CSV table of C-alpha atoms in Angstrom, one decimal:
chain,number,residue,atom,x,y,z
A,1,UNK,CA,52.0,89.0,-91.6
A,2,UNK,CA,55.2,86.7,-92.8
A,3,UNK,CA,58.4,87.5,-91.5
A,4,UNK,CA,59.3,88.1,-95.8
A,5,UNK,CA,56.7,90.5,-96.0
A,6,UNK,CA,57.7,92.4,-93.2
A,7,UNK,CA,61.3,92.6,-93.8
A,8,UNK,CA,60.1,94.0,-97.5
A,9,UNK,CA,58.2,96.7,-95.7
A,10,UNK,CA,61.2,98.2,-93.7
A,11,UNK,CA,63.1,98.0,-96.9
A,12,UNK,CA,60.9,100.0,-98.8
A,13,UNK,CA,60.3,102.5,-95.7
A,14,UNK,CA,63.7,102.7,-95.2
A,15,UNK,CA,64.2,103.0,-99.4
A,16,UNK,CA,61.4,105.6,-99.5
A,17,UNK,CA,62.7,107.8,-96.8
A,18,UNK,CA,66.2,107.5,-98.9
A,19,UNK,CA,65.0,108.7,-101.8
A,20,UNK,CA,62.7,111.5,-100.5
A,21,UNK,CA,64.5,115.3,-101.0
A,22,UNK,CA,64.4,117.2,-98.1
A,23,UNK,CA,62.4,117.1,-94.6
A,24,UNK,CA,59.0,116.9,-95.8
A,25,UNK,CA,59.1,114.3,-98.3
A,26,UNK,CA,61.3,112.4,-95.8
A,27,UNK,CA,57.9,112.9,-93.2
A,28,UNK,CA,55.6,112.0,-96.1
A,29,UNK,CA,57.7,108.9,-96.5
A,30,UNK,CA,58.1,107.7,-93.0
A,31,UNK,CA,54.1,108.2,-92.6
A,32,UNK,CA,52.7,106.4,-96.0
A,33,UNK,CA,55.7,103.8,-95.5
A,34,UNK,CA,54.5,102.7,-91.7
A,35,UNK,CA,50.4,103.0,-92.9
A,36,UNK,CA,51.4,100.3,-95.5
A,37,UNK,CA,53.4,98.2,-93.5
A,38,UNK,CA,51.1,98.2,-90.7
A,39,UNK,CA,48.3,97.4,-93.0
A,40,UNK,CA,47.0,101.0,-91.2
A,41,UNK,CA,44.3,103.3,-93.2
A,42,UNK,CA,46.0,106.6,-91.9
A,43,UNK,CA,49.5,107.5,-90.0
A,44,UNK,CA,51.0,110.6,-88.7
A,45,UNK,CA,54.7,111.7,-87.7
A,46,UNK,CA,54.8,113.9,-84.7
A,47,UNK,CA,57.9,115.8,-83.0
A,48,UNK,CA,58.2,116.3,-79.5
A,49,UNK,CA,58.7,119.6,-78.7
A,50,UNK,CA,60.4,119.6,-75.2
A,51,UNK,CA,60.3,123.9,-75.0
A,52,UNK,CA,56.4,124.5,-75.8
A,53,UNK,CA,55.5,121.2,-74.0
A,54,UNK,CA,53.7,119.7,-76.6
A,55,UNK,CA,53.2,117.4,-80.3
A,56,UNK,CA,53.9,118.7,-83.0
A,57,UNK,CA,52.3,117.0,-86.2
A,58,UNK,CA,54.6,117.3,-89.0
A,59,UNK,CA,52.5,115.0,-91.5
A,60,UNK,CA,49.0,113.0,-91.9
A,61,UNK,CA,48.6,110.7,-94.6
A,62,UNK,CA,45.6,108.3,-95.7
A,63,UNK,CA,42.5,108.5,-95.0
A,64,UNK,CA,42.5,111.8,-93.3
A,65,UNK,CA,39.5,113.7,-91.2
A,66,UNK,CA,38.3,116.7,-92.3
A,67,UNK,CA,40.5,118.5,-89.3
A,68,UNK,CA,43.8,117.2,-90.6
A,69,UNK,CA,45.9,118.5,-93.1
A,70,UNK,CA,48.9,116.7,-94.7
A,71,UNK,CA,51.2,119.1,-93.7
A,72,UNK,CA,49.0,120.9,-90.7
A,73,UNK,CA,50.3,124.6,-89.8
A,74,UNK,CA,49.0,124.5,-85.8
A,75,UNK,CA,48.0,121.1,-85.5
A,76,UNK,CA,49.9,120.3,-82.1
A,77,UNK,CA,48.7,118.7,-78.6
A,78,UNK,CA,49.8,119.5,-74.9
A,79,UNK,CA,51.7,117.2,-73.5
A,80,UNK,CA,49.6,117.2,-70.4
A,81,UNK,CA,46.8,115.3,-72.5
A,82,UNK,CA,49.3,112.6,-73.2
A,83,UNK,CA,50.8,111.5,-70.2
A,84,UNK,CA,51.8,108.3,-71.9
A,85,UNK,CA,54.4,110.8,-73.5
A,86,UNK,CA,56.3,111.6,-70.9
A,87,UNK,CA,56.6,108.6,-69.7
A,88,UNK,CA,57.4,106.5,-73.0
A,89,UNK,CA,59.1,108.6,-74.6
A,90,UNK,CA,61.4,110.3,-71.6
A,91,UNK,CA,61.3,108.8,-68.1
A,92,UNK,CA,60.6,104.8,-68.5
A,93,UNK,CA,63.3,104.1,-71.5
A,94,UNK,CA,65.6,107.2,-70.5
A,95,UNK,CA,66.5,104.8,-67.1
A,96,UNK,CA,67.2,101.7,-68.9
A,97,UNK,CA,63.9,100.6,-70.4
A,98,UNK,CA,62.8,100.0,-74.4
A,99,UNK,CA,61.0,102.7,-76.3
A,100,UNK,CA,58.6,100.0,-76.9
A,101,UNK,CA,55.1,100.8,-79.1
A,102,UNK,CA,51.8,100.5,-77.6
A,103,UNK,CA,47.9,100.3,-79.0
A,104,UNK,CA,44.8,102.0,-77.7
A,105,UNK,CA,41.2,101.2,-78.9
A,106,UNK,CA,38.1,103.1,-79.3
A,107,UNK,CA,36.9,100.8,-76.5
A,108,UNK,CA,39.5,101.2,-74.0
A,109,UNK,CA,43.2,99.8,-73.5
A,110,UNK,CA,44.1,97.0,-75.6
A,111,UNK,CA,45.5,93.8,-74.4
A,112,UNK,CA,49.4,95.0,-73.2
A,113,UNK,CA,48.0,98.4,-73.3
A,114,UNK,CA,48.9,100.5,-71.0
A,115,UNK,CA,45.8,101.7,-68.8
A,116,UNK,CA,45.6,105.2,-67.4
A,117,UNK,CA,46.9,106.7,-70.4
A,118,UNK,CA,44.0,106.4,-73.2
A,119,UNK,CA,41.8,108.5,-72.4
A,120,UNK,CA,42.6,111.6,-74.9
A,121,UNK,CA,43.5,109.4,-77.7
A,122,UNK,CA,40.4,107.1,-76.9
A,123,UNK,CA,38.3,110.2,-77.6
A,124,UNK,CA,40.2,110.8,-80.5
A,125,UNK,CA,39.6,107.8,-82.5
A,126,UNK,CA,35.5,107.5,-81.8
A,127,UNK,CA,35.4,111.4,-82.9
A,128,UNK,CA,37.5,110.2,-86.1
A,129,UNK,CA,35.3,107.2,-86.9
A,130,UNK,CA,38.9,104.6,-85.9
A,131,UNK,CA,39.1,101.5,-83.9
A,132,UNK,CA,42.6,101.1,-83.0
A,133,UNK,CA,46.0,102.6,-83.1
A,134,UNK,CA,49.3,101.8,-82.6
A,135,UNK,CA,51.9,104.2,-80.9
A,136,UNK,CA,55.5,104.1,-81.6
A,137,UNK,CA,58.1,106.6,-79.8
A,138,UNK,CA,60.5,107.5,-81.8
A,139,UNK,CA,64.3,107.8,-80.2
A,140,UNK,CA,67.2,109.8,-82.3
A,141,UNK,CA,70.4,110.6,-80.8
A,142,UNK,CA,69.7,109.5,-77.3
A,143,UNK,CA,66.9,111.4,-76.9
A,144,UNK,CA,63.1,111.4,-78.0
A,145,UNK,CA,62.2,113.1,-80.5
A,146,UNK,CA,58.7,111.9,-81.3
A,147,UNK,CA,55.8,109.3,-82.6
A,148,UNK,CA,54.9,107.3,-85.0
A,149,UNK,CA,50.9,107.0,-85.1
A,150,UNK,CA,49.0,104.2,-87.1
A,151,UNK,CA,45.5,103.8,-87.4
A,152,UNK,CA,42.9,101.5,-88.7
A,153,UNK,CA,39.2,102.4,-89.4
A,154,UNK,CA,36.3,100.9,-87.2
A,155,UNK,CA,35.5,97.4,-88.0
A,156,UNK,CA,38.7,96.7,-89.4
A,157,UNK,CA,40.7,94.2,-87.3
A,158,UNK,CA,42.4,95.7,-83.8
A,159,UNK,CA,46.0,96.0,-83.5
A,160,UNK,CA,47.8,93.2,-81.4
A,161,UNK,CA,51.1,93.1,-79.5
A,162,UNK,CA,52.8,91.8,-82.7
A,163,UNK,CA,52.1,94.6,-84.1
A,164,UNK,CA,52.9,97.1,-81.3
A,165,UNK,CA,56.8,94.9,-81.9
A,166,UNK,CA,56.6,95.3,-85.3
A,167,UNK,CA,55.7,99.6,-85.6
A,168,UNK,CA,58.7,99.7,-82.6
A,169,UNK,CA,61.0,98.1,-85.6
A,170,UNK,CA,59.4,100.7,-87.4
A,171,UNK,CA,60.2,103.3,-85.6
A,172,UNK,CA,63.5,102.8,-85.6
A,173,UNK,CA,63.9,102.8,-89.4
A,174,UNK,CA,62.0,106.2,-89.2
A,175,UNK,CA,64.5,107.4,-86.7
A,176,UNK,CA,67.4,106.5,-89.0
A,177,UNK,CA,65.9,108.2,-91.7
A,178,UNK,CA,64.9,111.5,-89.9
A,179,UNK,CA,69.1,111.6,-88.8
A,180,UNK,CA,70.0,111.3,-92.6
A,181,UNK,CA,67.3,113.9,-93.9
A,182,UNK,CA,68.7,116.0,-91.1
A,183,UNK,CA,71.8,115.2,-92.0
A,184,UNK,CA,71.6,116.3,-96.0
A,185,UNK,CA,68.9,119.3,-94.9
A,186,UNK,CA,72.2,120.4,-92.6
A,187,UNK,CA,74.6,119.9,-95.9
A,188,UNK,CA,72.7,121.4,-98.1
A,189,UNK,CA,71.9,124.8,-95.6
A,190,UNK,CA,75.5,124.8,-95.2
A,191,UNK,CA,76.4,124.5,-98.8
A,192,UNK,CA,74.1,127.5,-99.8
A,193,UNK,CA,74.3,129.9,-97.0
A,194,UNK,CA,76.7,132.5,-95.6
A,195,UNK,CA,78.8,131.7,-92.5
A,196,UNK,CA,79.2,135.0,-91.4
A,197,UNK,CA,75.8,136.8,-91.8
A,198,UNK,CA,73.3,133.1,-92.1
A,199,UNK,CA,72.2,134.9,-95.6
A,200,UNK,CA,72.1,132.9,-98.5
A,201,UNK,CA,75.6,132.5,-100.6
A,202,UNK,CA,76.7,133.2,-104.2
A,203,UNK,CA,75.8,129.7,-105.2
A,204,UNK,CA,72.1,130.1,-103.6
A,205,UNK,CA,71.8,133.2,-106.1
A,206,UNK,CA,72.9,131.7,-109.7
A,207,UNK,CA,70.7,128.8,-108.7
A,208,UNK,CA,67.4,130.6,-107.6
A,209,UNK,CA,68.0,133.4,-110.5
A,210,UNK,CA,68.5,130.7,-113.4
A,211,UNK,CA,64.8,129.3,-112.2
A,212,UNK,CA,63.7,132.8,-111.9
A,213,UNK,CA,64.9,133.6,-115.7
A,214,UNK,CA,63.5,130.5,-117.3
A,215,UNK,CA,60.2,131.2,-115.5
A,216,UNK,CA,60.5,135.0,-116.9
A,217,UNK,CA,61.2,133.6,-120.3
A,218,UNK,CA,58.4,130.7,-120.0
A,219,UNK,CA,55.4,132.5,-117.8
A,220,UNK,CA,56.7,136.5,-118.0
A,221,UNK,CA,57.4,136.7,-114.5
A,222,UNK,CA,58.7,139.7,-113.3
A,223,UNK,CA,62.6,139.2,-112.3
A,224,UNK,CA,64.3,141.9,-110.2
A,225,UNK,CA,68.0,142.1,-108.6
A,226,UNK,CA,69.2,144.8,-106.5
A,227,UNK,CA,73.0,144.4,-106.6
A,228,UNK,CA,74.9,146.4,-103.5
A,229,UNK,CA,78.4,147.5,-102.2
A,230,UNK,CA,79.1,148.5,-98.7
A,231,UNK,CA,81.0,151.4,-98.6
A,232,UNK,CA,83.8,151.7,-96.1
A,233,UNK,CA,84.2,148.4,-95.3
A,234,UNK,CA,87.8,148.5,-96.2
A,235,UNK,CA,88.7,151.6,-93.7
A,236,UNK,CA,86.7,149.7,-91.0
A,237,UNK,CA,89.2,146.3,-91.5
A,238,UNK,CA,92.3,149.0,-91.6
A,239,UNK,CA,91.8,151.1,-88.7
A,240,UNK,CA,89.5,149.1,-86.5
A,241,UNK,CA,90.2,145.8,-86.9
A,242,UNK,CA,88.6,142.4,-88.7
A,243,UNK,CA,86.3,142.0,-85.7
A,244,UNK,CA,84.3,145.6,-86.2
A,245,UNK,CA,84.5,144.8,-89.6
A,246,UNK,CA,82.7,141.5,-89.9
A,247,UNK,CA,80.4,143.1,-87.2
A,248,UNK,CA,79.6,145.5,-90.0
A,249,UNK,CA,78.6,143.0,-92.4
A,250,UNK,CA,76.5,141.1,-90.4
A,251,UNK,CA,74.7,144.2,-89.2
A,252,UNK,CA,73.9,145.5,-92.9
A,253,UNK,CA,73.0,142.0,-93.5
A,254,UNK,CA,70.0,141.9,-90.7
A,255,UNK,CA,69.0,145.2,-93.0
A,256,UNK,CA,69.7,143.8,-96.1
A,257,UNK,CA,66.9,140.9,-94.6
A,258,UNK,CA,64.5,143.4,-93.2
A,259,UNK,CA,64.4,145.6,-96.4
A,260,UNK,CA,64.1,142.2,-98.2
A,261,UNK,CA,60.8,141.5,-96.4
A,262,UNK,CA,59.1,144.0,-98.0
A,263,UNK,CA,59.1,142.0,-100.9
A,264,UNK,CA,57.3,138.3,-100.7
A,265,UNK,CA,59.7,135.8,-100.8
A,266,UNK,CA,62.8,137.6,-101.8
A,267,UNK,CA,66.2,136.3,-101.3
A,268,UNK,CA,68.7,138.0,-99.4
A,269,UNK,CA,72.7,137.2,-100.1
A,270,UNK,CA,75.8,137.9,-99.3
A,271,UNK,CA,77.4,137.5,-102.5
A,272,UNK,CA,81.1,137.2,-101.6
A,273,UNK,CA,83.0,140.1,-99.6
A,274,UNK,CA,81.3,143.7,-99.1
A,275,UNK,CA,78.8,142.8,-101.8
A,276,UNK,CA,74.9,141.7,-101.4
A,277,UNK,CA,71.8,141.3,-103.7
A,278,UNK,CA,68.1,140.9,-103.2
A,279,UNK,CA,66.2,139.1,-105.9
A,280,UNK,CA,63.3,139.1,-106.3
A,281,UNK,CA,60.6,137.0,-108.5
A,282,UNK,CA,57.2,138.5,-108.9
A,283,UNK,CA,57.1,141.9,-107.0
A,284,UNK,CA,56.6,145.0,-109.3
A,285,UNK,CA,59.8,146.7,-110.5
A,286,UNK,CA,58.5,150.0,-108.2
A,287,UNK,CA,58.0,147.9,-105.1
A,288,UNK,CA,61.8,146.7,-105.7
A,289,UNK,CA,62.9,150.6,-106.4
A,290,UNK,CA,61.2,150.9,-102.9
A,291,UNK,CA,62.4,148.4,-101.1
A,292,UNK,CA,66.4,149.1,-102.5
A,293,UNK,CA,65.6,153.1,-102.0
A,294,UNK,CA,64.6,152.5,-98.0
A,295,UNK,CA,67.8,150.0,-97.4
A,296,UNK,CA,70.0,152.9,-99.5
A,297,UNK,CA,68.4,155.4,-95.9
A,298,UNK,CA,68.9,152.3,-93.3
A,299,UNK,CA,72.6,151.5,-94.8
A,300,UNK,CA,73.4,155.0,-94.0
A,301,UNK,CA,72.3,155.1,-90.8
A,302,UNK,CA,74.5,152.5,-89.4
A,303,UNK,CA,77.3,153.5,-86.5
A,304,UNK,CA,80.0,151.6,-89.2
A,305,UNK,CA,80.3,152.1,-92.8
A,306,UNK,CA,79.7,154.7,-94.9
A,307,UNK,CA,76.7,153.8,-96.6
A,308,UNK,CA,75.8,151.6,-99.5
A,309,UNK,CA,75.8,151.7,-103.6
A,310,UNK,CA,72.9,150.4,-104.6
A,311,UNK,CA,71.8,149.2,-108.2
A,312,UNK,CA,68.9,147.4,-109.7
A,313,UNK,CA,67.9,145.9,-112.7
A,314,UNK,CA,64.4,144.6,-113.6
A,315,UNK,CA,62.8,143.0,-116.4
A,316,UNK,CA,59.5,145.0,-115.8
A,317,UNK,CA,61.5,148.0,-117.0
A,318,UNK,CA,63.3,148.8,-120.5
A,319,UNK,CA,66.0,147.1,-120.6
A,320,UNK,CA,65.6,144.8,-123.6
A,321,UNK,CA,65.2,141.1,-123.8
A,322,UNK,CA,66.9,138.9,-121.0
A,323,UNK,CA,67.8,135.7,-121.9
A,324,UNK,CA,70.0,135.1,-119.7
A,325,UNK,CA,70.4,135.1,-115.6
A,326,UNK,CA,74.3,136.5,-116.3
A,327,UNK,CA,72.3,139.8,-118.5
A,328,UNK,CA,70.6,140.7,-115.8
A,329,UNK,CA,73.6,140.2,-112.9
A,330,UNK,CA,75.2,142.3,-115.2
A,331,UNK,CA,73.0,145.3,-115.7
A,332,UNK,CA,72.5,145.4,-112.0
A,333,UNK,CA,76.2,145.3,-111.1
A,334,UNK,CA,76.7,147.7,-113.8
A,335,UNK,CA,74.0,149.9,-111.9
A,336,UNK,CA,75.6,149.3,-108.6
A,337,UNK,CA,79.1,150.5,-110.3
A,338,UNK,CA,77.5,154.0,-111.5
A,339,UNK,CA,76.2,154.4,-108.0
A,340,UNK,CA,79.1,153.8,-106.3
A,341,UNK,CA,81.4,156.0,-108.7
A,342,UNK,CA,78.5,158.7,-108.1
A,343,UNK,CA,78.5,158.4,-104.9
A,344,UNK,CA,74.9,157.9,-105.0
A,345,UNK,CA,72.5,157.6,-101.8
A,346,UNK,CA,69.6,156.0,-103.7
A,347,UNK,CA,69.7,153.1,-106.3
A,348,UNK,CA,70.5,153.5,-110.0
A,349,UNK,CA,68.0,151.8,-112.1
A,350,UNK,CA,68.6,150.2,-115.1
A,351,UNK,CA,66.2,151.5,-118.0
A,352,UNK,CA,65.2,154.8,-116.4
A,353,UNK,CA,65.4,158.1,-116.7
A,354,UNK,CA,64.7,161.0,-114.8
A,355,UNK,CA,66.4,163.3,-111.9
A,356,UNK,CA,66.6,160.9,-109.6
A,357,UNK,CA,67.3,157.7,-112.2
A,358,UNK,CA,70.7,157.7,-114.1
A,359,UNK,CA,70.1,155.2,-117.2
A,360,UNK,CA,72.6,152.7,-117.5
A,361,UNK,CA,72.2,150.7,-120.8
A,362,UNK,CA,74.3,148.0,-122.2
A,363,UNK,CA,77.1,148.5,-124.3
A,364,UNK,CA,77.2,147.6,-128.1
A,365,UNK,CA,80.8,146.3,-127.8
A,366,UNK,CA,81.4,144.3,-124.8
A,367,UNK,CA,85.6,144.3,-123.9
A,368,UNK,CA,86.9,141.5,-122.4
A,369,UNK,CA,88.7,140.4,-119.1
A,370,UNK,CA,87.8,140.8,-115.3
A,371,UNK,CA,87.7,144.2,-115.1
A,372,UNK,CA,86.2,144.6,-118.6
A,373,UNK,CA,83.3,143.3,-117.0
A,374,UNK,CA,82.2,146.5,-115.2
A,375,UNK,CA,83.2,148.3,-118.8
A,376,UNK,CA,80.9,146.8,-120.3
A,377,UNK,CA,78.6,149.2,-119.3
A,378,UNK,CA,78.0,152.7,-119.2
A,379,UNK,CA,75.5,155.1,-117.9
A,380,UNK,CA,74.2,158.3,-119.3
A,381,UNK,CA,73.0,161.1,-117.8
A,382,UNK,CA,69.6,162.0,-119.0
C-alpha cells in the first residue's frame, strides 16, 4: 500500500472518529476505519479491563460470525488466554519498550510473530473461517487500555510486518480518538447532570421532555411528570447546618432514583434546589400514580426532612390537549403546589377526581409574572 494511501486512511479514521457522537459511534468508527485501512474483512475494539482480568469487546464490524454482535453484551475473554496481553500491553512497553502490533495465523506464528502466545487466537481464527490477524495494543494516558483486532478471511493474503507497523500507527490515531470521545462524553455528563446528587439537571429535563412531547404529539406516547418539593429542607440548612442539608438531598435523591426504577427508563432530576421530577415516556399514567404514591411513603420515612409534595401530570389522563413540554411542567408543578399547600402525603393528580385525587385544572386566565406562574392554576375539591 503507497505511503499517499496510507496517510489518507489515518485521516479519514482519525476524521471518522471526529465526527462520531458519543462512545459508541466513536468504537464503530475506530473499528470500520482500521478494517479499511488495513484492507481487513472484520475488526474489533476491545478494552482492557484491569479489575475483572479480562477483554472487553466494545464493537465488531464486517464480516461478523454468527457469535458476534456489533455491540456484544458479555462478549469478553480472560486474560489468562491471552498471555500476549499482559505482556504487550503492560509489562514489555510499561519498562521502556514500544506498544508495537503483532500478527498471528490460522497456521501458527507469523514471521515476527511472537511464538508462545497464539494459541487461543490461533483457535479462534480456524473456528471463524480467518487466515490472519493483526494485533494492535492500544496505549491512552500512559497506560493500556486495549486492542485493536484486524482480520482477513482464509485465502486472502496474510498480514506482514508492514502491516503490523502500519495498525501500530493505527492504534495510536484510535487512542487519540478514544481520549477526545472521552473527553466530550465527560462534558457532556457534566453539562447535564447534578453535582450534588449525580441525577440528571434542569437542562437534561427540558431536553428529554421536548422529545418526549413531540413523540406524544407525533406517535401518542404516553408522557408523565411527577414534579416534587422536599419539605423541610429549609429548617435542616437553619438549624443543622449546609452539610446535613445537602446530605438530605442526596439521600431523597437515591429514593427519587429507586422509585424511578419502577418505571422503564424514567429520568430522575434534581431540578434546581429542594425540587425533583421523574418523567416518564411510555409507562401508564397508574404505574406513574404508583410509583410517585410509594416515593410520597419512602420521602417520609427519611431521619431528615419532613416529607415530600408530590404532583403529577399525565397525558394519559384528562387534562386536555398538550402541545407543549412547558403545559405539562406546568400542570405538574401546579399539582405539586396544591400538595404542598395541603400538606398532602400522596400525589395530586392532574385530571382526577376522587377522595384521594384533588383535580387541578388549568386556569382560563393565566396572570402574569414569576409568582403568577403557580396562579395560574387552581384546584378544586371534588
Amino acid at each position: 500500500m503507497g505511503e499517499d494511501i496510507r496517510l489518507a486512511a489515518v485521516v479519514a479514521l482519525a476524521q471518522g472518529m471526529a465526527a462520531a457522537h458519543g462512545s459508541r459511534e466513536a468504537w464503530r468508527a475506530a473499528a470500520a476505519g482500521a478494517c479499511r485501512a488495513l484492507g481487513g474483512s472484520f475488526a474489533a475494539l476491545s478494552v482492557w479491563e484491569r479489575e475483572l482480568g479480562r477483554l472487553r469487546v466494545l464493537v465488531n464490524v464486517g464480516e461478523r460470525a454468527a457469535d458476534e454482535e456489533e455491540f456484544p453484551d458479555g462478549e469478553a475473554y480472560p486474560v489468562h488466554q491471552f498471555p500476549e496481553i499482559t505482556e504487550f500491553l503492560h509489562e514489555r512497553w510499561a519498562r521502556g519498550g514500544e506498544p508495537n502490533a503483532w500478527v498471528e495465523t490460522a497456521e501458527g506464528p507469523a514471521a515476527g510473530g511472537r511464538p508462545g502466545y497464539v494459541h487461543q487466537r490461533v483457535a479462534a481464527l480456524r473456528r471463524r473461517g480467518r487466515g490472519s490477524c493483526v494485533v494492535a495494543p492500544i496505549v491512552l494516558n500512559g497506560r493500556a487500555w486495549g486492542e485493536l483486532y484486524v482480520a482477513r478471511p482464509t485465502g486472502a493474503p496474510v498480514f506482514g510486518r508492514e502491516d503490523a507497523d502500519f495498525a501500530t500507527v493505527l492504534a495510536a490515531v484510535v487512542a487519540a480518538g478514544i481520549a477526545q470521545a472521552e473527553r466530550l462524553e465527560e462534558a457532556r455528563r457534566l453539562a447535564f447532570t447534578d453535582a450534588l446528587t449525580g441525577l440528571a439537571n434542569r437542562r437534561a429535563v427540558d431536553a428529554r421532555l421536548d422529545e418526549a412531547v413531540d413523540r406524544h404529539k407525533r406517535d401518542g406516547v404516553v408522557v408523565s411528570l411527577v414534579v416534587c418539593d422536599l419539605n423541610g429542607l429549609k429548617r435542616v440548612n437553619d438549624t443543622r447546618g449546609h452539610a446535613v442539608g445537602d446530605r438530605l438531598l442526596e439521600r431523597f435523591g437515591s429514593v427519587l432514583s429507586l422509585c424511578g426504577a419502577m418505571l422503564p427508563g424514567a429520568l430522575a432530576a434534581r431540578l434546581g434546589g429542594d425540587e425533583f421530577c421523574l418523567l416518564a415516556v411510555g409507562p401508564a399514567a397508574d404505574d406513574v400514580v404508583r410509583a410517585a404514591d410509594e416515593l410520597c411513603r419512602r420521602a417520609g420515612e427519611l431521619e431528615l426532612g419532613e416529607g415530600v409534595a408530590c404532583g403529577v401530570a399525565s397525558t394519559e389522563d384528562p387534562i386536555g390537549p398538550v402541545r407543549s413540554a412547558r403545559r405539562l411542567f406546568r400542570l405538574a408543578d401546579a399539582a405539586q403546589y396544591r400538595a404542598k399547600a395541603e400538606r398532602a402525603r400522596r400525589p395530586v393528580v392532574a385530571g382526577r377526581a376522587g377522595p384521594d385525587d384533588p383535580v387541578v385544572r388549568l386556569a382560563d386566565a393565566a396572570p402574569t409574572g414569576p409568582t403568577a406562574e403557580r396562579r395560574t392554576f387552581r384546584g378544586r375539591q371534588p
